[in-house]
Coordinates of C-alpha atoms in Angstrom, one line a residue:
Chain A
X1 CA 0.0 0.0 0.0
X2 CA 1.2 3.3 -1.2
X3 CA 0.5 6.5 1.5
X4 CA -0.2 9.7 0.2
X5 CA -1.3 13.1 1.3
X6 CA -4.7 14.5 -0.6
X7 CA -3.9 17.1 -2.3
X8 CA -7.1 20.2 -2.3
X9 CA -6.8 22.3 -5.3
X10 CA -9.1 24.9 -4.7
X11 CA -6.8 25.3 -1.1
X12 CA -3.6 24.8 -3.0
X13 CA -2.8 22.3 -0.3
X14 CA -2.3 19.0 1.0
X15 CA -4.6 20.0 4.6
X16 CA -2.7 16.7 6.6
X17 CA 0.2 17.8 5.5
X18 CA 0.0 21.1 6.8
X19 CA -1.6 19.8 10.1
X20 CA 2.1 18.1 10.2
X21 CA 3.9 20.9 9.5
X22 CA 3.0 22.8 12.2
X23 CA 5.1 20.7 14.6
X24 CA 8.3 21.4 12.9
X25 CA 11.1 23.0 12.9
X26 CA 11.6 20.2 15.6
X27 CA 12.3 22.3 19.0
X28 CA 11.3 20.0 21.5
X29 CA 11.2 16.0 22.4
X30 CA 7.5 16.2 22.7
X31 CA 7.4 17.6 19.4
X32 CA 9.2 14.8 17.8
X33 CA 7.7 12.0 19.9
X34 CA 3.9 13.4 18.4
X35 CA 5.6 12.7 14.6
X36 CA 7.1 9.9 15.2
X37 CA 4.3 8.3 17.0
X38 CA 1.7 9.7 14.1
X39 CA 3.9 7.9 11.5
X40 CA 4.0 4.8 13.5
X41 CA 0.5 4.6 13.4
X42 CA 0.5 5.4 9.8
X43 CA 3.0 2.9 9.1
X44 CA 1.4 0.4 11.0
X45 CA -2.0 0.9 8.8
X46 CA 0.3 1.1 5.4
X47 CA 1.7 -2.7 6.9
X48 CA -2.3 -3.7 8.2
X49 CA -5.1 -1.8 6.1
X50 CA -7.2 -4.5 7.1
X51 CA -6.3 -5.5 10.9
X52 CA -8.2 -2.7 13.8
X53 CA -6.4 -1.5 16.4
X54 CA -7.2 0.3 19.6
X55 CA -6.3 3.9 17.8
X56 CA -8.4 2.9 14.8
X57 CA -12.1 4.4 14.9
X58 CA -14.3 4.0 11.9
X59 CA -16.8 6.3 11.8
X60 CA -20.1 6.3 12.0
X61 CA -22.2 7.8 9.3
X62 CA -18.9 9.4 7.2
X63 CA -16.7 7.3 5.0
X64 CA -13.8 8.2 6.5
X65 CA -11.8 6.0 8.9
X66 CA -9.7 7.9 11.9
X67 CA -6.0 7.5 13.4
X68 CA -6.4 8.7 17.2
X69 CA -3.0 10.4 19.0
X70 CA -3.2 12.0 22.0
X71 CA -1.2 15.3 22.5
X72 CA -2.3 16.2 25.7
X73 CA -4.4 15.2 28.7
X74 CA -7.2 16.6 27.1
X75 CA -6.7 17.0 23.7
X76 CA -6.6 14.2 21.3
X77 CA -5.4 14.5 17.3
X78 CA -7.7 13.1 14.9
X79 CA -6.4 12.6 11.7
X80 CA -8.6 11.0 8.9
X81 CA -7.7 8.9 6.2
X82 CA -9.3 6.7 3.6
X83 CA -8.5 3.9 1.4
X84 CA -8.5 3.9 -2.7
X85 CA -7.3 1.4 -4.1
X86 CA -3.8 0.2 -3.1
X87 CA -3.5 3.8 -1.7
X88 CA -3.9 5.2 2.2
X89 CA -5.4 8.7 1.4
X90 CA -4.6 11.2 4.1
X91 CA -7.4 13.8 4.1
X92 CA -8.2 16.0 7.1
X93 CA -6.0 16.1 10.6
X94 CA -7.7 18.2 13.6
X95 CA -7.8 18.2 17.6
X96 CA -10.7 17.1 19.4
X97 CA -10.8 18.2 23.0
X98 CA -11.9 14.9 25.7
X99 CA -14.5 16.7 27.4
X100 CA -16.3 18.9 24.7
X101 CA -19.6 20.9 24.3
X102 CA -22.6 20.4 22.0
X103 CA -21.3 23.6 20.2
X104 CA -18.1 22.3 19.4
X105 CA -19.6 18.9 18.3
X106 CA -21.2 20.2 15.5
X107 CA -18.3 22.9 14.9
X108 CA -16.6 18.8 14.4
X109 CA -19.1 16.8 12.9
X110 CA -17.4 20.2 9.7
X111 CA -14.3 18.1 9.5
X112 CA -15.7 14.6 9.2
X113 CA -18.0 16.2 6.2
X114 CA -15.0 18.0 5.0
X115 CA -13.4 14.8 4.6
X116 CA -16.3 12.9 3.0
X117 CA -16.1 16.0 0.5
X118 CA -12.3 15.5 -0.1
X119 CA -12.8 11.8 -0.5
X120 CA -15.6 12.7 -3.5
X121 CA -13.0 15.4 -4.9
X122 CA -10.5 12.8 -4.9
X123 CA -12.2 10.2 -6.6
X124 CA -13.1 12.6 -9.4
X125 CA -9.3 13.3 -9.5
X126 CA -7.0 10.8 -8.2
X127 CA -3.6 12.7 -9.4
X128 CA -4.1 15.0 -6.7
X129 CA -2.2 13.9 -4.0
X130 CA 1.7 14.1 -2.9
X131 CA 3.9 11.4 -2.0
X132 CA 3.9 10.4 1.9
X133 CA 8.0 9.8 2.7
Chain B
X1 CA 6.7 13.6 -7.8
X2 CA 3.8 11.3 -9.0
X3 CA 1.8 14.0 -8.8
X4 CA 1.0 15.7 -11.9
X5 CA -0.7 18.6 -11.3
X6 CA 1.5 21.5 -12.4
X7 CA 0.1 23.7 -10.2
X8 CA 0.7 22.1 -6.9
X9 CA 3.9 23.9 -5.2
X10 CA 4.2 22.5 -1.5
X11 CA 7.3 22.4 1.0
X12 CA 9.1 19.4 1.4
X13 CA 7.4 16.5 3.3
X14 CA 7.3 17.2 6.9
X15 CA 8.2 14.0 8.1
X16 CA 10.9 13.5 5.7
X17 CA 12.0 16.6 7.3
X18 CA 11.3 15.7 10.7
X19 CA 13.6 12.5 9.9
X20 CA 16.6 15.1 9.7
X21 CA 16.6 15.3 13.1
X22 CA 19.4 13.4 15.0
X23 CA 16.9 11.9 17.5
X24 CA 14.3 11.1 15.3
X25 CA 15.4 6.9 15.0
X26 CA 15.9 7.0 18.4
X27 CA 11.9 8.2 19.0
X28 CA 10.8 6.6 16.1
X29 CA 12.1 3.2 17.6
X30 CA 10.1 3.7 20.7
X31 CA 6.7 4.5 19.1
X32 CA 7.0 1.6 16.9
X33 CA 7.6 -0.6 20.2
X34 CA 4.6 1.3 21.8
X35 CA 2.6 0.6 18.9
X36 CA 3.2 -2.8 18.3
X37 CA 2.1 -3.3 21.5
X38 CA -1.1 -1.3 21.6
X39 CA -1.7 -3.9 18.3
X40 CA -1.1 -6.7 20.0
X41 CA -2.6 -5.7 23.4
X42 CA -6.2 -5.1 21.1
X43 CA -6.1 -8.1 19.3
X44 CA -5.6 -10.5 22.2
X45 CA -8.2 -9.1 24.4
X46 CA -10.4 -9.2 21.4
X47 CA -9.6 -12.7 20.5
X48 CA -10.9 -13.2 24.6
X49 CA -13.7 -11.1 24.3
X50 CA -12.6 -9.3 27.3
X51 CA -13.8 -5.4 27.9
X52 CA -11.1 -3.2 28.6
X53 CA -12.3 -3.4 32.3
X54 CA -12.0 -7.1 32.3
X55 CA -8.6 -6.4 31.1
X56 CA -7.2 -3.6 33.6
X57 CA -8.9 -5.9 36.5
X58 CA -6.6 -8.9 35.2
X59 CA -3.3 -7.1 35.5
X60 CA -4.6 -4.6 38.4
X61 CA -5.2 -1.3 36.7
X62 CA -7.5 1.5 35.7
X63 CA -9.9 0.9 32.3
X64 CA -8.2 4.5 31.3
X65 CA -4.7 2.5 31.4
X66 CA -6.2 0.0 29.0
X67 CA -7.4 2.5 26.7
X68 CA -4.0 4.3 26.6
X69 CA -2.3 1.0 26.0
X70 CA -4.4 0.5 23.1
X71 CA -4.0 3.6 21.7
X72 CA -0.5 3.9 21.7
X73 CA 0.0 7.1 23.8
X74 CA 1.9 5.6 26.9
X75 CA 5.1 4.3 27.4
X76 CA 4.5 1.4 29.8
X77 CA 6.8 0.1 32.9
X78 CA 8.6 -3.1 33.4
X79 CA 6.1 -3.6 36.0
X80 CA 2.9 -3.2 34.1
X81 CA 4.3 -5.3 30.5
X82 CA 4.9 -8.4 33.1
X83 CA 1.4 -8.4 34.1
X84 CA -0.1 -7.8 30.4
X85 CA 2.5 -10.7 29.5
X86 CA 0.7 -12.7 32.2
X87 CA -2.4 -11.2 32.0
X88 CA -3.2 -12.1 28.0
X89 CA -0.7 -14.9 28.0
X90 CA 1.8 -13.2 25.4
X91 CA 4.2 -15.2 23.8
X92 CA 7.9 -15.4 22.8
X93 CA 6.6 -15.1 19.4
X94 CA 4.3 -12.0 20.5
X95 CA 7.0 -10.7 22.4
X96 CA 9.8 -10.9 19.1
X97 CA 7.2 -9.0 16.9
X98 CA 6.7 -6.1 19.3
X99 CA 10.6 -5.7 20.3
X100 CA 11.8 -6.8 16.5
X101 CA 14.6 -8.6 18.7
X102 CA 13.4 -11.8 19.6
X103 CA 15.9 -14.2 17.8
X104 CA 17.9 -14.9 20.7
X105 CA 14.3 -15.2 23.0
X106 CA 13.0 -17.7 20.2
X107 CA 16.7 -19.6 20.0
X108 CA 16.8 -20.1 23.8
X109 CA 12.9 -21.1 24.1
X110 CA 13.3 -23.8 21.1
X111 CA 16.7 -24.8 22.6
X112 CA 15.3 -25.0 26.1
X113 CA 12.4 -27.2 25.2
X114 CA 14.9 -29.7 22.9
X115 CA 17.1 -30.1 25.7
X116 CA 14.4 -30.3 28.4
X117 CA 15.9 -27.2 30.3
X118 CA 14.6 -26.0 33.2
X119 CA 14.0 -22.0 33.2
X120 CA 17.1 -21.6 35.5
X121 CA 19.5 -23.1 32.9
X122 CA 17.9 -21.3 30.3
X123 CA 18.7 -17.8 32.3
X124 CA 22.0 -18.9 33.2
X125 CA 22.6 -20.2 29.7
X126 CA 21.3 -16.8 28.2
X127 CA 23.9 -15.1 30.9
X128 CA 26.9 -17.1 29.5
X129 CA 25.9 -16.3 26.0
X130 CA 25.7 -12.5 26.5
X131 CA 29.0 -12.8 28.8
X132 CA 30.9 -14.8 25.7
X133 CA 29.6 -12.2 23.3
X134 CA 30.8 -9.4 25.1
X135 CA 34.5 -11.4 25.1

């Protein structure tokens, strides 16, 4: 299985990608142990697209299928993915507080139908996307 | 680049980046350890049917444990792997695939049952194996 990062053209970006980038440059060991852990996970999926795990949600009533990392106490990363093919389609990455309020669910439930709207955009065209190293 | 949209003009890929730094195979070791083990640690206490509070009353700790076993976002004691090694039974072959290092666990164990050793002589064996290598 081949990983990549959806490219959006209408953002001009690769959203995971970005949600990545914002942990570099690399100032701290908690820093580096939240990249390294996320590609584990990633690498993990890329070695077992088939096999759940405990930081594997699929979710209900989207068509996406969620990697779970927590950063903090309270704050977990979500980052979405699907799978086309023989490829692992990174889509959307956000944080989801634990303890969160009705307001904020639905202000969530945007990224999970963001991603279902990626997943459609990507179908239509599957050369949008960048190589996951 | 496979991608071929001409218009796409993104930075380099940040965890090829990330790899750059001179600690990142020493992190990246661990999480694959941790996350081997959150793999393994789900799957056996699904193959039991056991709740994740079935679980963390086996090997005496919290349901919130469990779930940060499983998910890959604790690094775990000495202490706490014995009891999840008792706890879901986890083999030598379990234990090889999470620590990618268990050649010399898997020698000994085969070796051990040929020879009809007892656990002491496998340990002591192990010691005198380790102690020659170092020679």
């Amino acid at each position: 299985m081949e990983i990549v990062y959806y490219f959006d053209n209408d953002l001009n970006l690769c959203p995971v990608k970005k949600y990545i980038e914002d942990y570099l440059p690399i100032t701290s060991g908690r820093n580096l142990a939240i990249i390294t852990n996320i590609d584990e996970k990633i690498r993990h999926i890329q070695e077992n697209p088939c096999k759940p795990a405990g930081f594997i949600s699929k979710l209900h009533g989207y068509n996406s299928i969620e990697i779970k990392h927590r950063k903090d106490k309270d704050i977990v990363i979500r980052i979405l993915y699907f799978i086309h093919g023989r490829k692992i389609v990174l889509l959307n990455a956000f944080e989801k507080p634990d303890n969160y309020k009705k307001r904020i669910e639905k202000e969530l439930d945007k990224y999970y139908l963001l991603a279902d709207i990626y997943i459609e955009k990507f179908k239509k065209t599957p050369n949008f996307y960048e190589e996951y190293k | 680049m496979k991608n071929i949209n001409k218009n796409i003009r993104t930075a380099s890929d940040p965890i090829a980046e990330a790899r750059k730094n001179k600690n990142f195979l020493l992190y990246s070791k661990t999480a694959r350890v941790t996350v081997r083990l959150a793999a393994e640690v789900y799957e056996k206490r699904k193959q039991r049917e056991w709740t994740q509070i079935r679980l963390a009353k086996e090997i005496g700790t919290t349901q919130k444990v469990v779930s940060n076993i499983e998910g890959a976002d604790v690094e775990i004691g000495i202490g706490l792997l014995k009891r999840l090694v008792d706890g879901l039974t986890l083999t030598t072959d379990d234990l090889g695939s999470i620590f990618e290092s268990g050649t010399v666990l898997l020698n000994f164990n085969s070796t051990a049952a040929t020879k009809n050793w007892s656990k002491d002589s496998v340990v002591s064996g192990y010691a005198n194996k380790s102690a020659n290598s170092i020679k």
